[in-house]
Amino acid sequence: MREMLSKSSKTNQQNLFYSPLSDMLDMNDSLIALSNAIDWKIFENEFSQFYSKDGSPAKPIRLMVGLLILKQLENLSDESIVIQWKRNPYYQYFCGYNEMQVCEPCHSTQLVKFRQRIGKEGMELIFKVSVQLHENKAEEKQVLIDTTVQEKNITYPTDGKLAIKMIHHLHKIVKKEQLNLRRTFVKEIKEHRINLRFFKHPKKIKKAKSSIKRLRTIVGMLIRDISRNLTQDKLSNYTNTFELFDKVRNQQIKDSNKVLSLHESHVYAITKGKDHKKYEYGTKASIVATKDSGVIVGVVSHNKNEHDSKTLEAALISANKTRTTPIKEAICDRGYRGIKEVLGTIISIPGTPLKKDIEYQKQSKREKFKRRAAIEPIIGHLKSDFRLARNYLKGFIGDQINLLLAATAWNLKKWMNIYFFAIISGEMKLLLESINQIKLYYQIFLQLIVIKLIFIHP
């Protein structure tokens, strides 16, 4: 069901009983400055196509986009941002309201629907606007590129755990379709679940392996029993589910493209060489940031685990979409070995200095590759501050949306910090000027006293 786009209010008439927020808030606050700097009409013109002329009136587009931005900026969930918006007048002003609102702006599920409505293309537009706020700083010729893992919100995958989940899901299908099975295996599953506890212990590993084998057999027996009892029309509704379950129960330890989660089947295991975490389960993400200013100009989420050198093309295409000038040089780490140029962009990788290099060339290369490490704290902040550490959005499209929103939040936070330091430096400059004036007046005052003393006591 599509919603009708509500008409935006064009009157600036003030409420007789409430003072406007612009009179009560600090208009030099960085969040208010950001709300005034963003061109909200871009989103209204672009997203209005997703609404129909009929139906119930929808929430304003600026409100929904503002809530998505604030959610990522403040590292909050959908439920929390709705509650915090009601309590915080600065959030309300950011979303286009000039009067204090005493109720929640919308239900938290409407944020889910809005993300689904605008999709990846809408998030790319929001990200592009955040890049364009930085103007010339986003147009640097040199960029830094690195990959990281965006972990999915799934439990640690084991064969026994997946088998038990499949059995429970099949029991739900039986209950829904009101089928009579030959056997449900409920009591037997309890015994196997106990055998799987501490399955890595040397004394229990043999019993655990036999339990896993038996659980997989039970999954196959239940699938065949359900298929016999369902009509052809109803069976077609569960074809994809049964094919997925067959793939999971037949996969072996050394198989590639293993299914690690039933509800997030696109997730894969990535080894990054970390001592504290051998494997990470999610999707690989490429980050492209400018060399000196640190503005993120491109992000890509990859649906399969590729070598870093094969992710460069998609990363550079994403970065060039948000810029007006092409990238001349990309500075990468040694994980990108094997490629020299992509789409006309030179790929620079640290290595031993050449004999033909003069001292100036050696020094410039050394400083350039030292600067490459600046992308590591950017990735750290994306994970700790902007919800990239664990992705709670469903599917591969959820990985793409969460990555774009995290990069958007980084760019907007950087803009706010620049504005804040500009305000502070301006106040310090005024303070220094006033101190210098006081010093000047004090010197003139002393000179007058000296002159007066000379005339009184020649």
XYZ file of C-alpha atoms in Angstrom:
458
model
C 0.000 0.000 0.000
C 1.514 3.295 -1.142
C 1.183 6.476 0.885
C 0.098 9.880 -0.340
C 2.758 12.579 -0.170
C 1.629 15.277 2.240
C 1.816 18.865 1.078
C 4.546 20.937 2.687
C 3.393 23.989 4.621
C 4.357 27.283 2.949
C 3.091 29.616 5.673
C 5.456 31.030 8.273
C 2.727 32.131 10.680
C 3.830 31.740 14.294
C 1.787 29.975 16.946
C 0.129 32.307 19.446
C 0.761 29.998 22.414
C 4.259 28.624 21.689
C 7.538 30.423 21.080
C 9.420 29.310 17.937
C 12.403 27.039 18.483
C 14.638 29.491 16.618
C 14.141 31.973 19.490
C 14.973 29.431 22.221
C 17.881 27.430 20.772
C 21.527 28.317 20.235
C 21.593 29.111 16.516
C 25.382 28.694 16.474
C 25.024 25.004 17.388
C 26.704 22.779 14.806
C 23.585 20.611 14.295
C 21.469 23.673 13.492
C 24.183 24.963 11.153
C 24.178 21.580 9.404
C 20.394 21.655 8.983
C 20.686 25.081 7.348
C 23.555 23.954 5.092
C 21.772 20.865 3.658
C 19.547 21.481 0.625
C 16.495 19.458 1.695
C 14.626 20.213 -1.545
C 16.902 17.738 -3.349
C 15.430 14.868 -1.311
C 11.852 16.124 -1.631
C 12.119 16.401 -5.422
C 13.826 13.019 -5.815
C 11.795 10.922 -3.356
C 8.349 12.290 -4.232
C 8.157 9.736 -7.087
C 7.856 6.934 -4.513
C 4.503 8.249 -3.239
C 1.061 7.982 -4.836
C -1.680 10.578 -5.205
C -4.116 8.494 -3.158
C -4.028 6.880 0.247
C -3.302 8.031 3.776
C -0.978 11.066 4.114
C 2.662 10.166 4.630
C 5.191 11.733 6.961
C 7.255 14.621 5.492
C 10.282 13.488 3.500
C 12.586 15.855 5.401
C 11.473 14.297 8.689
C 12.242 10.751 7.514
C 15.610 11.632 5.970
C 16.518 13.644 9.076
C 15.657 10.732 11.356
C 17.853 8.362 9.313
C 20.771 10.805 9.509
C 20.342 11.432 13.253
C 20.034 7.694 13.928
C 23.411 7.059 12.343
C 25.063 10.214 13.743
C 24.092 9.373 17.319
C 24.524 5.575 16.987
C 20.920 4.824 17.961
C 18.395 2.164 16.974
C 15.127 2.889 15.144
C 13.211 2.679 18.425
C 15.633 4.930 20.318
C 15.835 7.736 17.746
C 12.035 8.113 17.721
C 12.010 8.545 21.510
C 15.038 10.847 21.564
C 13.512 13.035 18.840
C 10.524 13.784 21.067
C 12.827 14.823 23.930
C 15.374 16.863 21.982
C 14.332 20.203 20.411
C 17.580 20.369 18.389
C 16.594 17.112 16.654
C 13.153 18.578 15.907
C 14.641 21.738 14.387
C 17.024 19.609 12.302
C 14.018 17.759 10.836
C 12.257 20.970 9.819
C 10.029 21.803 12.807
C 10.094 25.302 14.313
C 7.679 24.519 17.159
C 8.189 22.101 20.043
C 6.500 18.749 19.402
C 5.219 16.763 22.381
C 4.572 13.464 20.600
C 6.704 10.958 18.718
C 7.239 11.790 15.027
C 6.322 8.317 13.737
C 6.412 4.651 14.624
C 9.854 3.060 14.404
C 8.684 0.626 11.700
C 8.047 3.571 9.355
C 11.824 4.050 9.159
C 12.068 0.462 7.886
C 9.388 1.153 5.263
C 11.091 4.391 4.201
C 14.444 2.610 3.736
C 12.717 -0.014 1.624
C 10.924 2.689 -0.365
C 13.958 4.731 -1.427
C 16.343 1.736 -1.597
C 20.039 1.828 -2.353
C 19.695 4.628 -4.938
C 18.078 6.937 -2.391
C 20.830 6.261 0.139
C 23.443 7.014 -2.520
C 21.795 10.417 -3.044
C 21.944 11.184 0.693
C 25.609 10.113 0.713
C 26.380 12.281 -2.342
C 24.886 15.346 -0.651
C 27.104 14.723 2.407
C 30.175 14.609 0.139
C 29.225 17.796 -1.734
C 28.999 19.732 1.544
C 32.817 19.585 1.704
C 33.181 21.158 -1.773
C 36.862 21.350 -2.844
C 38.082 19.079 -0.038
C 36.247 16.172 -1.679
C 37.964 16.820 -5.033
C 41.514 15.878 -4.049
C 43.486 14.031 -6.751
C 44.821 11.411 -4.329
C 42.644 9.050 -2.295
C 43.177 6.279 0.258
C 41.459 2.906 -0.237
C 41.082 0.020 2.176
C 38.667 -2.814 2.915
C 37.054 -3.886 6.147
C 34.399 -6.363 7.262
C 30.866 -5.280 8.076
C 29.778 -8.040 10.431
C 26.198 -9.253 10.296
C 23.996 -9.712 13.346
C 24.150 -13.523 13.360
C 25.268 -16.066 15.928
C 28.471 -18.055 15.597
C 27.678 -20.671 12.915
C 27.985 -24.395 13.713
C 26.601 -27.399 11.813
C 24.638 -28.667 14.812
C 23.060 -25.282 15.466
C 21.978 -24.915 11.832
C 20.487 -28.429 11.807
C 18.399 -27.770 14.931
C 17.178 -24.447 13.476
C 16.114 -26.205 10.277
C 14.167 -28.807 12.264
C 12.348 -26.102 14.259
C 11.505 -24.266 11.035
C 10.107 -27.479 9.516
C 7.979 -28.017 12.633
C 6.533 -24.525 12.138
C 5.596 -25.417 8.555
C 3.857 -28.576 9.837
C 1.885 -26.552 12.383
C 0.954 -23.898 9.835
C -0.245 -26.402 7.218
C -1.851 -28.695 9.889
C -0.054 -31.838 8.718
C 0.260 -35.226 10.424
C 3.832 -36.527 10.308
C 4.963 -40.097 10.845
C 7.350 -38.900 13.509
C 8.382 -35.478 14.910
C 11.696 -36.525 16.576
C 11.116 -33.989 19.414
C 12.505 -36.205 22.211
C 15.460 -37.358 20.174
C 16.438 -33.773 19.297
C 16.735 -32.933 23.014
C 19.315 -35.689 23.482
C 21.326 -34.539 20.469
C 21.282 -30.948 21.710
C 22.874 -32.121 24.986
C 25.516 -34.078 23.070
C 26.477 -30.933 21.138
C 27.411 -29.033 24.314
C 31.193 -28.558 24.607
C 31.553 -30.457 21.317
C 35.235 -29.428 20.976
C 36.201 -31.351 24.108
C 38.338 -34.411 23.165
C 36.080 -36.778 25.125
C 32.866 -35.474 23.527
C 33.853 -34.832 19.934
C 32.984 -38.359 18.726
C 29.485 -38.272 20.218
C 28.937 -34.737 18.881
C 29.863 -35.770 15.327
C 27.402 -38.667 15.401
C 24.681 -36.319 16.720
C 25.319 -33.835 13.898
C 25.097 -36.651 11.351
C 21.820 -37.870 12.869
C 20.317 -34.342 12.971
C 21.071 -33.868 9.280
C 19.351 -37.188 8.570
C 16.291 -36.028 10.533
C 16.135 -32.834 8.435
C 16.020 -34.902 5.247
C 13.357 -37.226 6.640
C 11.145 -34.294 7.694
C 11.514 -32.587 4.300
C 10.472 -35.759 2.474
C 7.554 -36.389 4.859
C 6.253 -32.807 4.474
C 6.639 -32.943 0.685
C 4.499 -36.113 0.530
C 1.670 -34.538 2.548
C 1.528 -31.179 0.723
C -0.386 -30.535 -2.484
C 1.540 -29.386 -5.536
C 0.377 -25.754 -5.180
C 1.392 -25.510 -1.517
C 4.653 -27.352 -2.132
C 5.721 -24.684 -4.643
C 5.613 -22.093 -1.827
C 8.351 -23.959 0.072
C 10.576 -25.003 -2.847
C 13.264 -22.382 -2.175
C 13.246 -23.175 1.548
C 13.665 -26.913 1.008
C 16.452 -26.337 -1.556
C 18.304 -24.150 0.952
C 17.904 -26.768 3.713
C 19.200 -29.518 1.399
C 22.236 -27.407 0.562
C 22.958 -26.750 4.257
C 22.602 -30.377 5.384
C 24.807 -31.687 2.555
C 27.634 -29.136 2.821
C 31.018 -30.319 4.093
C 33.784 -28.621 6.094
C 36.010 -27.739 3.146
C 33.232 -26.644 0.765
C 33.387 -23.137 -0.658
C 30.361 -20.778 -0.543
C 28.987 -22.433 2.587
C 25.684 -21.213 4.034
C 26.441 -19.826 7.495
C 23.008 -18.494 8.407
C 19.499 -19.504 7.346
C 18.009 -15.991 7.384
C 21.176 -14.292 6.038
C 22.310 -16.819 3.453
C 24.526 -14.298 1.588
C 26.931 -13.950 4.550
C 30.413 -15.430 4.160
C 33.446 -15.970 6.403
C 36.375 -13.570 5.978
C 39.888 -14.073 7.358
C 41.692 -10.777 8.008
C 44.690 -12.161 9.931
C 43.634 -10.777 13.314
C 44.980 -12.540 16.379
C 41.905 -11.908 18.508
C 39.375 -12.864 15.806
C 40.263 -15.504 13.263
C 37.062 -15.246 11.219
C 34.510 -12.469 10.737
C 31.058 -13.258 9.372
C 29.499 -10.638 7.158
C 30.391 -8.862 3.910
C 33.542 -7.119 2.760
C 33.289 -3.317 2.408
C 35.582 -0.928 0.508
C 36.173 2.601 1.847
C 37.557 5.452 -0.322
C 38.684 8.612 1.524
C 40.555 11.710 0.362
C 44.242 11.766 1.285
C 44.547 15.035 3.243
C 41.025 16.021 4.347
C 39.746 12.503 5.132
C 36.341 12.916 3.460
C 34.776 9.580 2.458
C 33.907 9.868 -1.243
C 33.035 6.260 -2.053
C 31.873 3.039 -0.359
C 30.991 -0.379 -1.774
C 29.672 -3.555 -0.148
C 30.781 -6.741 -1.952
C 28.451 -9.740 -2.224
C 31.332 -12.241 -2.437
C 34.738 -12.607 -0.838
C 37.193 -11.370 -3.468
C 40.847 -10.440 -3.341
C 41.320 -6.775 -2.464
C 42.775 -5.973 -5.895
C 39.517 -7.100 -7.546
C 37.441 -4.699 -5.443
C 39.218 -1.575 -6.741
C 37.096 -1.067 -9.851
C 33.792 -0.977 -7.961
C 35.306 1.290 -5.269
C 36.630 3.813 -7.811
C 33.341 3.833 -9.764
C 31.489 4.628 -6.535
C 33.958 7.421 -5.668
C 33.812 9.035 -9.114
C 29.993 9.209 -8.928
C 30.168 11.710 -6.055
C 32.936 13.866 -7.574
C 33.213 16.176 -10.573
C 36.906 15.397 -11.245
C 38.346 11.901 -11.742
C 40.757 10.365 -9.224
C 44.411 10.450 -10.354
C 46.047 8.201 -7.744
C 44.839 5.652 -5.186
C 47.160 4.823 -2.265
C 46.629 1.279 -0.953
C 48.333 -1.225 1.337
C 50.191 -4.355 0.256
C 46.966 -6.367 0.230
C 46.244 -4.820 -3.190
C 49.375 -6.264 -4.824
C 49.061 -7.390 -8.431
C 47.468 -4.360 -10.111
C 49.019 -1.091 -11.309
C 46.153 0.893 -12.835
C 42.340 0.788 -12.746
C 40.037 2.994 -14.856
C 42.881 5.449 -15.513
C 43.755 5.710 -11.802
C 47.308 4.861 -10.719
C 47.440 2.321 -7.868
C 50.340 3.062 -5.492
C 51.493 0.330 -3.111
C 54.409 0.653 -0.636
C 57.586 -1.168 -1.575
C 61.380 -0.949 -1.425
C 62.805 2.323 -2.867
C 64.222 2.161 -6.405
C 67.904 2.787 -7.119
C 67.067 5.461 -9.699
C 65.001 7.479 -7.194
C 66.565 10.698 -5.970
C 66.314 11.676 -2.296
C 63.293 13.926 -2.906
C 61.371 11.079 -4.562
C 62.205 8.715 -1.711
C 61.036 11.254 0.866
C 57.779 12.012 -0.985
C 56.998 8.289 -1.318
C 57.747 7.744 2.360
C 55.398 10.527 3.426
C 52.688 9.410 1.003
C 52.620 5.859 2.345
C 52.806 7.085 5.945
C 49.630 9.023 5.206
C 47.972 5.823 3.949
C 47.547 4.699 7.568
C 45.095 7.604 8.100
C 42.267 5.472 6.721
C 42.587 2.982 9.603
C 41.186 5.342 12.296
C 38.448 6.356 9.838
C 37.333 2.721 9.670
C 37.633 2.485 13.466
C 35.321 5.481 13.947
C 32.839 4.106 11.404
C 32.614 0.930 13.472
C 32.598 2.386 16.980
C 30.583 5.584 16.381
C 28.437 5.120 13.272
C 26.972 1.577 13.499
C 29.329 -0.246 11.123
C 30.568 -2.700 13.779
C 27.421 -4.861 13.554
C 24.756 -4.552 10.897
C 21.157 -5.160 12.016
C 19.499 -4.474 8.634
C 18.228 -7.499 6.689
C 19.738 -8.894 3.515
C 22.530 -7.725 1.239
C 20.583 -4.533 0.524
C 20.757 -3.907 4.282
C 24.563 -4.172 4.115
C 24.676 -1.591 1.326
C 22.291 0.824 3.071
C 24.042 0.610 6.448
C 27.450 1.229 4.858
C 26.199 4.276 2.925
C 24.536 5.730 6.033
C 27.679 5.184 8.135
C 29.807 7.010 5.538
C 27.202 9.795 5.384
C 27.334 10.189 9.165
C 31.148 10.394 9.069
C 31.078 13.187 6.454
C 28.399 15.161 8.283
C 30.181 14.803 11.624
C 33.399 16.024 10.006
C 31.528 19.065 8.618
C 30.075 19.792 12.070
C 33.533 19.568 13.679
C 34.984 21.992 11.119
C 32.131 24.422 11.821
C 32.569 24.069 15.581
C 36.323 24.776 15.450
C 35.691 27.735 13.137
C 33.312 29.199 15.742
C 35.822 28.580 18.544
C 38.710 30.087 16.576
C 36.539 33.118 15.730
C 35.702 33.648 19.396
C 39.367 33.263 20.343
C 40.317 35.818 17.698
C 37.816 38.321 19.090
C 39.085 37.654 22.602
C 42.706 38.255 21.549
C 41.734 41.451 19.765
C 39.934 42.701 22.873
C 42.968 41.803 25.033
C 45.269 43.705 22.658
C 42.961 46.718 22.832
C 42.986 46.574 26.642
C 46.798 46.442 26.575
C 46.899 49.442 24.261
C 44.544 51.458 26.506
C 46.613 50.470 29.535
C 49.836 51.693 27.894
C 48.194 55.014 26.953
C 46.917 55.360 30.506
C 50.421 54.791 31.931
C 51.906 57.317 29.541
C 49.334 59.923 30.614
C 50.166 59.298 34.274
C 53.893 59.711 33.558
C 53.267 62.989 31.693
C 51.089 64.294 34.529
C 53.754 63.449 37.120
C 56.382 65.293 35.067
C 54.274 68.466 34.957
C 53.436 68.334 38.657
C 56.990 67.558 39.772
C 59.349 68.989 37.154
